[in-house]
PDB file of C-alpha atoms in Angstrom:
ATOM      1  CA  MET R   1      58.237 107.496 120.811  1.00 68.00           C
ATOM      2  CA  ALA R   2      56.480 105.836 117.921  1.00 72.00           C
ATOM      3  CA  ASP R   3      57.894 108.484 115.601  1.00 78.00           C
ATOM      4  CA  LYS R   4      61.364 107.860 116.908  1.00 78.00           C
ATOM      5  CA  VAL R   5      61.118 104.085 116.338  1.00 80.00           C
ATOM      6  CA  LYS R   6      59.789 104.778 112.758  1.00 84.00           C
ATOM      7  CA  GLU R   7      62.762 107.079 112.188  1.00 89.00           C
ATOM      8  CA  ILE R   8      65.205 104.465 113.342  1.00 89.00           C
ATOM      9  CA  GLU R   9      63.587 101.802 111.244  1.00 93.00           C
ATOM     10  CA  GLU R  10      63.797 104.093 108.157  1.00 96.00           C
ATOM     11  CA  ILE R  11      67.512 104.641 108.820  1.00 97.00           C
ATOM     12  CA  VAL R  12      68.190 100.991 109.110  1.00 97.00           C
ATOM     13  CA  GLU R  13      66.460 100.315 105.825  1.00 97.00           C
ATOM     14  CA  LYS R  14      68.710 102.827 104.212  1.00 98.00           C
ATOM     15  CA  TYR R  15      71.755 101.054 105.696  1.00 98.00           C
ATOM     16  CA  LEU R  16      70.397  97.680 104.414  1.00 98.00           C
ATOM     17  CA  LYS R  17      69.546  99.098 100.882  1.00 98.00           C
ATOM     18  CA  ALA R  18      73.119 100.514 100.595  1.00 98.00           C
ATOM     19  CA  GLY R  19      74.632  97.263 101.772  1.00 98.00           C
ATOM     20  CA  LYS R  20      72.636  95.257  99.138  1.00 98.00           C
ATOM     21  CA  ILE R  21      73.699  97.525  96.398  1.00 98.00           C
ATOM     22  CA  LEU R  22      77.265  97.425  97.374  1.00 98.00           C
ATOM     23  CA  SER R  23      77.174  93.648  97.496  1.00 98.00           C
ATOM     24  CA  GLN R  24      75.983  93.416  93.945  1.00 98.00           C
ATOM     25  CA  VAL R  25      78.498  96.074  92.736  1.00 98.00           C
ATOM     26  CA  ARG R  26      81.390  94.255  94.539  1.00 98.00           C
ATOM     27  CA  SER R  27      80.377  90.920  92.846  1.00 98.00           C
ATOM     28  CA  GLU R  28      80.167  92.430  89.370  1.00 98.00           C
ATOM     29  CA  ALA R  29      83.436  94.385  89.857  1.00 98.00           C
ATOM     30  CA  LYS R  30      85.317  91.364  90.999  1.00 98.00           C
ATOM     31  CA  ASP R  31      84.277  89.378  87.853  1.00 98.00           C
ATOM     32  CA  ARG R  32      85.691  92.234  85.746  1.00 98.00           C
ATOM     33  CA  ILE R  33      89.170  92.460  87.427  1.00 98.00           C
ATOM     34  CA  LYS R  34      91.722  90.528  85.299  1.00 98.00           C
ATOM     35  CA  VAL R  35      95.293  90.991  84.058  1.00 98.00           C
ATOM     36  CA  GLY R  36      95.321  93.688  81.394  1.00 98.00           C
ATOM     37  CA  VAL R  37      92.131  95.484  82.525  1.00 98.00           C
ATOM     38  CA  SER R  38      92.246  99.277  83.199  1.00 98.00           C
ATOM     39  CA  LEU R  39      92.090 100.375  86.823  1.00 98.00           C
ATOM     40  CA  LEU R  40      90.121 103.539  85.786  1.00 98.00           C
ATOM     41  CA  GLU R  41      87.632 101.350  83.927  1.00 98.00           C
ATOM     42  CA  ILE R  42      86.913  99.310  87.099  1.00 98.00           C
ATOM     43  CA  ALA R  43      86.832 102.472  89.354  1.00 98.00           C
ATOM     44  CA  GLU R  44      84.394 104.179  87.042  1.00 98.00           C
ATOM     45  CA  PHE R  45      82.288 101.045  86.657  1.00 98.00           C
ATOM     46  CA  VAL R  46      81.993 100.740  90.520  1.00 98.00           C
ATOM     47  CA  GLU R  47      81.011 104.317  91.013  1.00 98.00           C
ATOM     48  CA  ASN R  48      78.499 104.521  88.139  1.00 98.00           C
ATOM     49  CA  ARG R  49      76.974 101.050  88.764  1.00 98.00           C
ATOM     50  CA  ALA R  50      76.077 101.933  92.308  1.00 98.00           C
ATOM     51  CA  VAL R  51      73.942 104.783  91.128  1.00 98.00           C
ATOM     52  CA  GLU R  52      72.293 102.726  88.461  1.00 98.00           C
ATOM     53  CA  LEU R  53      71.253 100.286  91.116  1.00 98.00           C
ATOM     54  CA  GLY R  54      69.679 102.940  93.235  1.00 98.00           C
ATOM     55  CA  ALA R  55      72.405 104.437  95.455  1.00 98.00           C
ATOM     56  CA  ASP R  56      72.660 108.142  95.900  1.00 98.00           C
ATOM     57  CA  GLY R  57      76.319 108.089  95.139  1.00 98.00           C
ATOM     58  CA  SER R  58      79.709 106.774  96.241  1.00 98.00           C
ATOM     59  CA  ALA R  59      80.478 107.036 100.037  1.00 98.00           C
ATOM     60  CA  PHE R  60      84.076 107.626  98.922  1.00 98.00           C
ATOM     61  CA  PRO R  61      86.065 106.985  95.713  1.00 98.00           C
ATOM     62  CA  CYS R  62      86.558 103.426  94.730  1.00 98.00           C
ATOM     63  CA  ASN R  63      89.867 102.295  96.269  1.00 98.00           C
ATOM     64  CA  ILE R  64      92.012  99.990  94.167  1.00 98.00           C
ATOM     65  CA  SER R  65      95.253  99.464  96.174  1.00 98.00           C
ATOM     66  CA  ARG R  66      97.779  97.009  94.839  1.00 98.00           C
ATOM     67  CA  ASN R  67     100.531  94.937  96.377  1.00 98.00           C
ATOM     68  CA  ASP R  68     102.252  96.882  99.090  1.00 98.00           C
ATOM     69  CA  GLU R  69      99.650  99.630  98.923  1.00 98.00           C
ATOM     70  CA  ALA R  70      97.029  99.065 101.752  1.00 98.00           C
ATOM     71  CA  ALA R  71      94.484 101.862 101.130  1.00 98.00           C
ATOM     72  CA  HIS R  72      93.601 105.284  99.616  1.00 98.00           C
ATOM     73  CA  ALA R  73      94.733 104.459  95.994  1.00 98.00           C
ATOM     74  CA  THR R  74      92.318 105.519  93.347  1.00 98.00           C
ATOM     75  CA  PRO R  75      93.023 106.126  89.655  1.00 98.00           C
ATOM     76  CA  PHE R  76      93.730 109.726  88.505  1.00 98.00           C
ATOM     77  CA  ALA R  77      91.936 111.358  85.544  1.00 97.00           C
ATOM     78  CA  GLY R  78      93.029 109.672  82.273  1.00 97.00           C
ATOM     79  CA  GLU R  79      95.153 107.014  84.016  1.00 97.00           C
ATOM     80  CA  GLU R  80      96.073 104.154  81.719  1.00 97.00           C
ATOM     81  CA  THR R  81      97.437 101.757  84.211  1.00 98.00           C
ATOM     82  CA  VAL R  82      96.208  98.128  83.912  1.00 98.00           C
ATOM     83  CA  PHE R  83      96.259  95.260  86.138  1.00 98.00           C
ATOM     84  CA  GLY R  84      99.300  92.903  86.232  1.00 98.00           C
ATOM     85  CA  GLU R  85      99.674  89.825  88.495  1.00 98.00           C
ATOM     86  CA  ASP R  86      98.806  91.980  91.483  1.00 98.00           C
ATOM     87  CA  VAL R  87      97.347  91.542  94.889  1.00 98.00           C
ATOM     88  CA  ILE R  88      94.399  93.943  94.740  1.00 98.00           C
ATOM     89  CA  LYS R  89      92.408  95.423  97.539  1.00 98.00           C
ATOM     90  CA  LEU R  90      89.002  96.588  96.154  1.00 98.00           C
ATOM     91  CA  ASP R  91      87.431  98.838  98.797  1.00 98.00           C
ATOM     92  CA  LEU R  92      83.948 100.139  97.959  1.00 98.00           C
ATOM     93  CA  GLY R  93      81.555 102.459  99.572  1.00 98.00           C
ATOM     94  CA  VAL R  94      78.043 103.549  98.575  1.00 98.00           C
ATOM     95  CA  HIS R  95      75.333 105.597 100.391  1.00 98.00           C
ATOM     96  CA  VAL R  96      71.697 106.004 100.487  1.00 98.00           C
ATOM     97  CA  ASP R  97      70.731 109.480 101.900  1.00 98.00           C
ATOM     98  CA  GLY R  98      74.209 109.575 103.434  1.00 98.00           C
ATOM     99  CA  TYR R  99      73.900 106.129 105.232  1.00 98.00           C
ATOM    100  CA  ILE R 100      76.813 104.128 104.229  1.00 98.00           C
ATOM    101  CA  ALA R 101      77.797 100.611 103.314  1.00 98.00           C
ATOM    102  CA  ASP R 102      81.607  99.947 103.254  1.00 98.00           C
ATOM    103  CA  SER R 103      83.121  96.666 102.140  1.00 98.00           C
ATOM    104  CA  ALA R 104      86.489  95.353 100.685  1.00 98.00           C
ATOM    105  CA  ILE R 105      87.887  92.195  99.224  1.00 98.00           C
ATOM    106  CA  THR R 106      91.316  91.055  98.092  1.00 98.00           C
ATOM    107  CA  ILE R 107      91.831  89.583  94.607  1.00 98.00           C
ATOM    108  CA  ASP R 108      95.083  87.847  93.995  1.00 98.00           C
ATOM    109  CA  LEU R 109      95.821  87.762  90.269  1.00 98.00           C
ATOM    110  CA  SER R 110      99.224  86.210  90.832  1.00 97.00           C
ATOM    111  CA  GLY R 111      97.893  83.145  92.512  1.00 97.00           C
ATOM    112  CA  LYS R 112     100.861  83.141  94.895  1.00 98.00           C
ATOM    113  CA  TYR R 113      99.219  84.770  98.041  1.00 98.00           C
ATOM    114  CA  THR R 114      96.450  82.514  98.981  1.00 98.00           C
ATOM    115  CA  GLU R 115      97.553  82.413 102.653  1.00 98.00           C
ATOM    116  CA  LEU R 116      97.648  86.198 102.822  1.00 98.00           C
ATOM    117  CA  VAL R 117      94.169  86.526 101.284  1.00 98.00           C
ATOM    118  CA  ASN R 118      92.693  83.980 103.665  1.00 98.00           C
ATOM    119  CA  ALA R 119      94.277  85.628 106.658  1.00 98.00           C
ATOM    120  CA  SER R 120      92.286  88.805 106.368  1.00 98.00           C
ATOM    121  CA  LYS R 121      89.186  86.896 105.409  1.00 98.00           C
ATOM    122  CA  ASP R 122      89.519  84.583 108.450  1.00 98.00           C
ATOM    123  CA  ALA R 123      90.189  87.583 110.673  1.00 98.00           C
ATOM    124  CA  LEU R 124      86.938  89.229 109.431  1.00 98.00           C
ATOM    125  CA  ASP R 125      84.961  86.150 110.020  1.00 98.00           C
ATOM    126  CA  ALA R 126      86.398  85.806 113.574  1.00 98.00           C
ATOM    127  CA  ALA R 127      85.590  89.505 114.382  1.00 98.00           C
ATOM    128  CA  ILE R 128      82.030  89.084 113.051  1.00 98.00           C
ATOM    129  CA  ASP R 129      81.548  86.057 115.259  1.00 98.00           C
ATOM    130  CA  THR R 130      82.727  88.114 118.242  1.00 98.00           C
ATOM    131  CA  VAL R 131      80.366  91.118 117.800  1.00 98.00           C
ATOM    132  CA  LYS R 132      77.367  91.382 119.941  1.00 98.00           C
ATOM    133  CA  ASN R 133      75.781  93.873 122.412  1.00 98.00           C
ATOM    134  CA  GLY R 134      78.181  94.464 125.280  1.00 98.00           C
ATOM    135  CA  VAL R 135      81.291  93.212 123.594  1.00 98.00           C
ATOM    136  CA  SER R 136      84.416  95.452 123.577  1.00 98.00           C
ATOM    137  CA  THR R 137      86.326  96.462 120.472  1.00 98.00           C
ATOM    138  CA  ALA R 138      89.257  95.153 122.372  1.00 98.00           C
ATOM    139  CA  ASP R 139      87.785  91.777 122.145  1.00 98.00           C
ATOM    140  CA  ILE R 140      87.282  92.169 118.510  1.00 98.00           C
ATOM    141  CA  ALA R 141      90.808  93.315 117.974  1.00 98.00           C
ATOM    142  CA  ALA R 142      92.139  90.204 119.829  1.00 98.00           C
ATOM    143  CA  ALA R 143      90.017  87.992 117.626  1.00 98.00           C
ATOM    144  CA  ILE R 144      91.502  89.703 114.466  1.00 98.00           C
ATOM    145  CA  GLU R 145      94.995  89.413 115.517  1.00 98.00           C
ATOM    146  CA  ASP R 146      94.817  85.784 116.634  1.00 98.00           C
ATOM    147  CA  ALA R 147      93.246  84.824 113.207  1.00 98.00           C
ATOM    148  CA  ILE R 148      96.069  86.593 111.271  1.00 98.00           C
ATOM    149  CA  LEU R 149      98.856  85.255 113.430  1.00 98.00           C
ATOM    150  CA  ALA R 150      97.568  81.682 112.878  1.00 98.00           C
ATOM    151  CA  HIS R 151      98.651  82.196 109.219  1.00 98.00           C
ATOM    152  CA  ASP R 152     102.142  83.253 110.366  1.00 98.00           C
ATOM    153  CA  LEU R 153     101.364  86.810 109.182  1.00 98.00           C
ATOM    154  CA  LYS R 154     100.959  90.153 110.819  1.00 98.00           C
ATOM    155  CA  PRO R 155      98.002  92.470 111.343  1.00 98.00           C
ATOM    156  CA  VAL R 156      98.596  96.057 110.067  1.00 98.00           C
ATOM    157  CA  GLY R 157      98.564  97.605 113.420  1.00 97.00           C
ATOM    158  CA  ASN R 158      98.171 101.242 112.534  1.00 98.00           C
ATOM    159  CA  LEU R 159      94.947 100.679 110.404  1.00 98.00           C
ATOM    160  CA  THR R 160      91.575 100.124 112.094  1.00 98.00           C
ATOM    161  CA  GLY R 161      87.970  99.492 111.351  1.00 98.00           C
ATOM    162  CA  HIS R 162      85.627 102.324 112.323  1.00 98.00           C
ATOM    163  CA  GLY R 163      82.028 103.442 113.090  1.00 98.00           C
ATOM    164  CA  LEU R 164      79.712 104.846 110.381  1.00 98.00           C
ATOM    165  CA  ALA R 165      77.390 107.802 110.599  1.00 97.00           C
ATOM    166  CA  GLN R 166      75.376 109.849 108.107  1.00 98.00           C
ATOM    167  CA  TYR R 167      77.677 111.320 105.625  1.00 98.00           C
ATOM    168  CA  LEU R 168      80.692 110.193 107.747  1.00 97.00           C
ATOM    169  CA  PRO R 169      82.525 107.129 106.484  1.00 96.00           C
ATOM    170  CA  HIS R 170      84.826 107.238 109.423  1.00 96.00           C
ATOM    171  CA  ALA R 171      83.170 107.920 112.797  1.00 97.00           C
ATOM    172  CA  PRO R 172      83.781 106.529 116.418  1.00 97.00           C
ATOM    173  CA  PRO R 173      84.592 104.046 117.534  1.00 98.00           C
ATOM    174  CA  SER R 174      87.763 102.708 115.957  1.00 98.00           C
ATOM    175  CA  VAL R 175      88.041  98.976 115.766  1.00 98.00           C
ATOM    176  CA  PRO R 176      91.662  97.956 116.184  1.00 98.00           C
ATOM    177  CA  ASN R 177      93.286  95.143 114.161  1.00 98.00           C
ATOM    178  CA  LYS R 178      95.660  94.154 116.924  1.00 97.00           C
ATOM    179  CA  ARG R 179      95.494  93.762 120.659  1.00 96.00           C
ATOM    180  CA  VAL R 180      94.823  96.831 122.768  1.00 97.00           C
ATOM    181  CA  THR R 181      94.563  97.299 126.537  1.00 95.00           C
ATOM    182  CA  SER R 182      90.997  98.799 126.440  1.00 95.00           C
ATOM    183  CA  GLY R 183      88.302  99.250 123.969  1.00 97.00           C
ATOM    184  CA  VAL R 184      84.825 100.718 123.414  1.00 98.00           C
ATOM    185  CA  VAL R 185      81.724  98.738 124.511  1.00 98.00           C
ATOM    186  CA  LEU R 186      79.381  98.158 121.564  1.00 98.00           C
ATOM    187  CA  ARG R 187      75.611  98.329 121.936  1.00 98.00           C
ATOM    188  CA  THR R 188      72.694  97.189 119.959  1.00 97.00           C
ATOM    189  CA  GLY R 189      72.132  99.390 116.961  1.00 96.00           C
ATOM    190  CA  ASP R 190      75.792 100.480 116.608  1.00 97.00           C
ATOM    191  CA  ILE R 191      77.007 100.361 113.064  1.00 98.00           C
ATOM    192  CA  ILE R 192      80.623  99.580 112.286  1.00 98.00           C
ATOM    193  CA  ALA R 193      82.902  98.566 109.512  1.00 98.00           C
ATOM    194  CA  ILE R 194      85.262  95.935 110.459  1.00 98.00           C
ATOM    195  CA  GLU R 195      88.369  95.752 108.195  1.00 98.00           C
ATOM    196  CA  PRO R 196      91.345  93.553 109.046  1.00 98.00           C
ATOM    197  CA  PHE R 197      94.597  94.039 106.956  1.00 98.00           C
ATOM    198  CA  ALA R 198      97.210  91.247 106.945  1.00 98.00           C
ATOM    199  CA  THR R 199     100.758  91.536 105.689  1.00 98.00           C
ATOM    200  CA  ASP R 200     103.946  89.586 105.278  1.00 98.00           C
ATOM    201  CA  GLY R 201     105.790  92.863 105.927  1.00 98.00           C
ATOM    202  CA  ALA R 202     106.415  94.757 109.251  1.00 98.00           C
ATOM    203  CA  GLY R 203     102.783  95.286 110.179  1.00 98.00           C
ATOM    204  CA  LYS R 204     102.706  99.079 109.650  1.00 98.00           C
ATOM    205  CA  VAL R 205     101.762 101.422 107.004  1.00 98.00           C
ATOM    206  CA  VAL R 206     103.144 104.957 106.027  1.00 98.00           C
ATOM    207  CA  ASP R 207     102.068 107.740 103.712  1.00 98.00           C
ATOM    208  CA  GLY R 208     103.178 107.270 100.204  1.00 97.00           C
ATOM    209  CA  SER R 209     103.857 110.066  97.654  1.00 95.00           C
ATOM    210  CA  LEU R 210     100.595 110.014  95.717  1.00 96.00           C
ATOM    211  CA  THR R 211      97.204 111.553  96.774  1.00 98.00           C
ATOM    212  CA  GLU R 212      94.102 111.505  94.809  1.00 98.00           C
ATOM    213  CA  ILE R 213      91.402 111.432  97.591  1.00 98.00           C
ATOM    214  CA  PHE R 214      90.275 114.347  99.691  1.00 98.00           C
ATOM    215  CA  GLN R 215      87.512 115.309 102.150  1.00 98.00           C
ATOM    216  CA  VAL R 216      85.970 118.595 103.334  1.00 98.00           C
ATOM    217  CA  VAL R 217      86.482 118.682 107.076  1.00 97.00           C
ATOM    218  CA  ASN R 218      85.801 122.262 107.920  1.00 96.00           C
ATOM    219  CA  LYS R 219      83.730 125.258 106.892  1.00 92.00           C
ATOM    220  CA  LYS R 220      85.586 128.665 106.481  1.00 92.00           C
ATOM    221  CA  PRO R 221      85.242 131.617 104.199  1.00 91.00           C
ATOM    222  CA  VAL R 222      87.824 131.792 101.491  1.00 93.00           C
ATOM    223  CA  ARG R 223      88.833 134.663  99.274  1.00 91.00           C
ATOM    224  CA  LEU R 224      90.608 133.288  96.367  1.00 94.00           C
ATOM    225  CA  PRO R 225      88.073 132.858  93.300  1.00 95.00           C
ATOM    226  CA  ALA R 226      89.509 129.453  92.341  1.00 95.00           C
ATOM    227  CA  ALA R 227      89.097 128.079  95.953  1.00 96.00           C
ATOM    228  CA  ARG R 228      85.552 129.504  96.257  1.00 96.00           C
ATOM    229  CA  ALA R 229      84.709 127.860  92.864  1.00 97.00           C
ATOM    230  CA  LEU R 230      86.063 124.555  94.085  1.00 97.00           C
ATOM    231  CA  LEU R 231      84.107 124.686  97.366  1.00 97.00           C
ATOM    232  CA  LYS R 232      80.942 125.247  95.378  1.00 97.00           C
ATOM    233  CA  GLU R 233      81.616 122.230  93.325  1.00 98.00           C
ATOM    234  CA  LEU R 234      82.347 120.138  96.413  1.00 98.00           C
ATOM    235  CA  ALA R 235      79.139 121.128  98.158  1.00 97.00           C
ATOM    236  CA  PRO R 236      77.139 117.981  97.038  1.00 97.00           C
ATOM    237  CA  TYR R 237      79.713 115.687  98.551  1.00 97.00           C
ATOM    238  CA  ARG R 238      79.144 117.292 101.988  1.00 97.00           C
ATOM    239  CA  THR R 239      81.553 115.390 104.326  1.00 97.00           C
ATOM    240  CA  LEU R 240      82.078 112.447 102.114  1.00 98.00           C
ATOM    241  CA  PRO R 241      85.565 111.894 100.597  1.00 98.00           C
ATOM    242  CA  PHE R 242      85.942 112.716  96.848  1.00 98.00           C
ATOM    243  CA  ALA R 243      88.464 112.035  94.033  1.00 98.00           C
ATOM    244  CA  LYS R 244      90.307 114.608  92.240  1.00 98.00           C
ATOM    245  CA  ARG R 245      89.341 113.062  88.902  1.00 98.00           C
ATOM    246  CA  TRP R 246      85.654 113.818  89.689  1.00 98.00           C
ATOM    247  CA  LEU R 247      86.340 117.528  89.625  1.00 98.00           C
ATOM    248  CA  LYS R 248      86.117 120.097  86.765  1.00 97.00           C
ATOM    249  CA  THR R 249      87.107 123.443  88.559  1.00 95.00           C
ATOM    250  CA  PRO R 250      89.792 125.310  86.755  1.00 94.00           C
ATOM    251  CA  GLN R 251      93.163 125.685  88.532  1.00 96.00           C
ATOM    252  CA  LEU R 252      92.240 122.544  90.450  1.00 97.00           C
ATOM    253  CA  ASP R 253      95.576 121.649  91.932  1.00 96.00           C
ATOM    254  CA  PHE R 254      96.158 125.276  93.102  1.00 96.00           C
ATOM    255  CA  ALA R 255      92.617 125.424  94.636  1.00 97.00           C
ATOM    256  CA  LEU R 256      92.923 122.170  96.440  1.00 97.00           C
ATOM    257  CA  ILE R 257      96.353 123.314  97.919  1.00 96.00           C
ATOM    258  CA  GLN R 258      94.771 126.487  99.179  1.00 96.00           C
ATOM    259  CA  LEU R 259      91.827 124.614 100.797  1.00 97.00           C
ATOM    260  CA  GLU R 260      94.214 122.153 102.447  1.00 97.00           C
ATOM    261  CA  ARG R 261      96.399 124.900 103.762  1.00 96.00           C
ATOM    262  CA  SER R 262      93.351 126.638 105.208  1.00 96.00           C
ATOM    263  CA  GLY R 263      92.360 123.431 107.067  1.00 97.00           C
ATOM    264  CA  ILE R 264      89.045 123.109 104.975  1.00 98.00           C
ATOM    265  CA  VAL R 265      90.164 120.060 103.030  1.00 98.00           C
ATOM    266  CA  HIS R 266      91.992 116.990 104.287  1.00 98.00           C
ATOM    267  CA  SER R 267      94.089 114.857 102.018  1.00 98.00           C
ATOM    268  CA  TYR R 268      94.379 111.059 102.072  1.00 98.00           C
ATOM    269  CA  PRO R 269      97.734 109.911 100.523  1.00 98.00           C
ATOM    270  CA  VAL R 270      98.077 106.262  99.449  1.00 98.00           C
ATOM    271  CA  LEU R 271      99.128 104.150 102.438  1.00 98.00           C
ATOM    272  CA  LYS R 272     101.964 101.719 101.872  1.00 98.00           C
ATOM    273  CA  GLU R 273     103.414  98.827 103.934  1.00 98.00           C
ATOM    274  CA  VAL R 274     106.623 100.330 105.522  1.00 98.00           C
ATOM    275  CA  ALA R 275     108.708  97.279 104.722  1.00 98.00           C
ATOM    276  CA  GLY R 276     107.224  96.831 101.286  1.00 98.00           C
ATOM    277  CA  GLY R 277     105.217  93.717 102.367  1.00 98.00           C
ATOM    278  CA  MET R 278     102.212  92.525 100.476  1.00 98.00           C
ATOM    279  CA  VAL R 279      98.909  93.514 102.060  1.00 98.00           C
ATOM    280  CA  SER R 280      95.476  91.897 102.050  1.00 98.00           C
ATOM    281  CA  GLN R 281      92.160  93.371 103.281  1.00 99.00           C
ATOM    282  CA  ALA R 282      88.648  92.098 104.032  1.00 98.00           C
ATOM    283  CA  GLU R 283      85.808  94.299 105.208  1.00 98.00           C
ATOM    284  CA  HIS R 284      82.194  94.262 106.017  1.00 98.00           C
ATOM    285  CA  THR R 285      79.656  96.744 107.516  1.00 98.00           C
ATOM    286  CA  VAL R 286      77.684  95.223 110.458  1.00 98.00           C
ATOM    287  CA  ILE R 287      74.781  96.344 112.727  1.00 98.00           C
ATOM    288  CA  VAL R 288      75.218  95.219 116.260  1.00 98.00           C
ATOM    289  CA  THR R 289      72.347  93.144 117.637  1.00 97.00           C
ATOM    290  CA  GLU R 290      71.567  91.760 121.119  1.00 97.00           C
ATOM    291  CA  ASP R 291      73.292  88.448 120.481  1.00 97.00           C
ATOM    292  CA  GLY R 292      75.364  89.007 117.359  1.00 98.00           C
ATOM    293  CA  CYS R 293      75.279  91.336 114.315  1.00 98.00           C
ATOM    294  CA  GLN R 294      73.647  91.763 111.046  1.00 98.00           C
ATOM    295  CA  VAL R 295      76.072  92.016 108.033  1.00 98.00           C
ATOM    296  CA  THR R 296      74.606  94.604 105.619  1.00 98.00           C
ATOM    297  CA  THR R 297      77.215  94.037 102.940  1.00 98.00           C
ATOM    298  CA  LYS R 298      77.169  90.169 102.638  1.00 95.00           C
TER     299      LYS R 298
END
């Protein structure tokens, strides 16, 4: 029993360390995001800085989603795009021994979308205030929706928060961003990432045409040399998502297609608001406690 308690304490410490590192990286990255700055420069800063501060690596590629993009946008190798007067979702993940911290903020470089930015922030605060042992994710969803509607905006209904597990940035339970008829009851010690998305559009996202993020989801033998070489390169990431720009394997696009067709790799296209609406996001990782929660990424 004592060994089990010690193991749990050590795991919690890793979650807390990851959260502390992420908080510092997020703050430093936010200060660097300005009109004219390179997206790739920010992504590489985020991913490298986390390791400099003691993380074992990124839990997923740095997401830099702009305007009607909600999630899964990350620069491609050699990309020269710079920030304009954009509404930017900066979504970061770091891990310590596979234990993950996940957090996001919205930065409005246009100065025109204060209400939108505040809607997702207020929804996150309302959700955090709702969390405690015995609460249902349905209660959290209602708090999120109410907070966003109070700004005369809509939650993005087909995006959710999620649980976290070792080397798994998306684990059960899902944490909806709008009302549902039933949910999952949270218990002390559960670890979840709450991430409200608000929009002035239709409240739904669809797959865009660009894909730069992938994840190994299955283990199978492969025959093609290029696919085998890529699997070997991907081994250190385990089940954590990776960016195509991180990879050096020859015939990379061909190898990725083969692994995806075989069901070994899953792709994450950029998600865009279906009506072209602007999207904001706010996110923290929390550990459920008896009478509330501990925010690891504050």
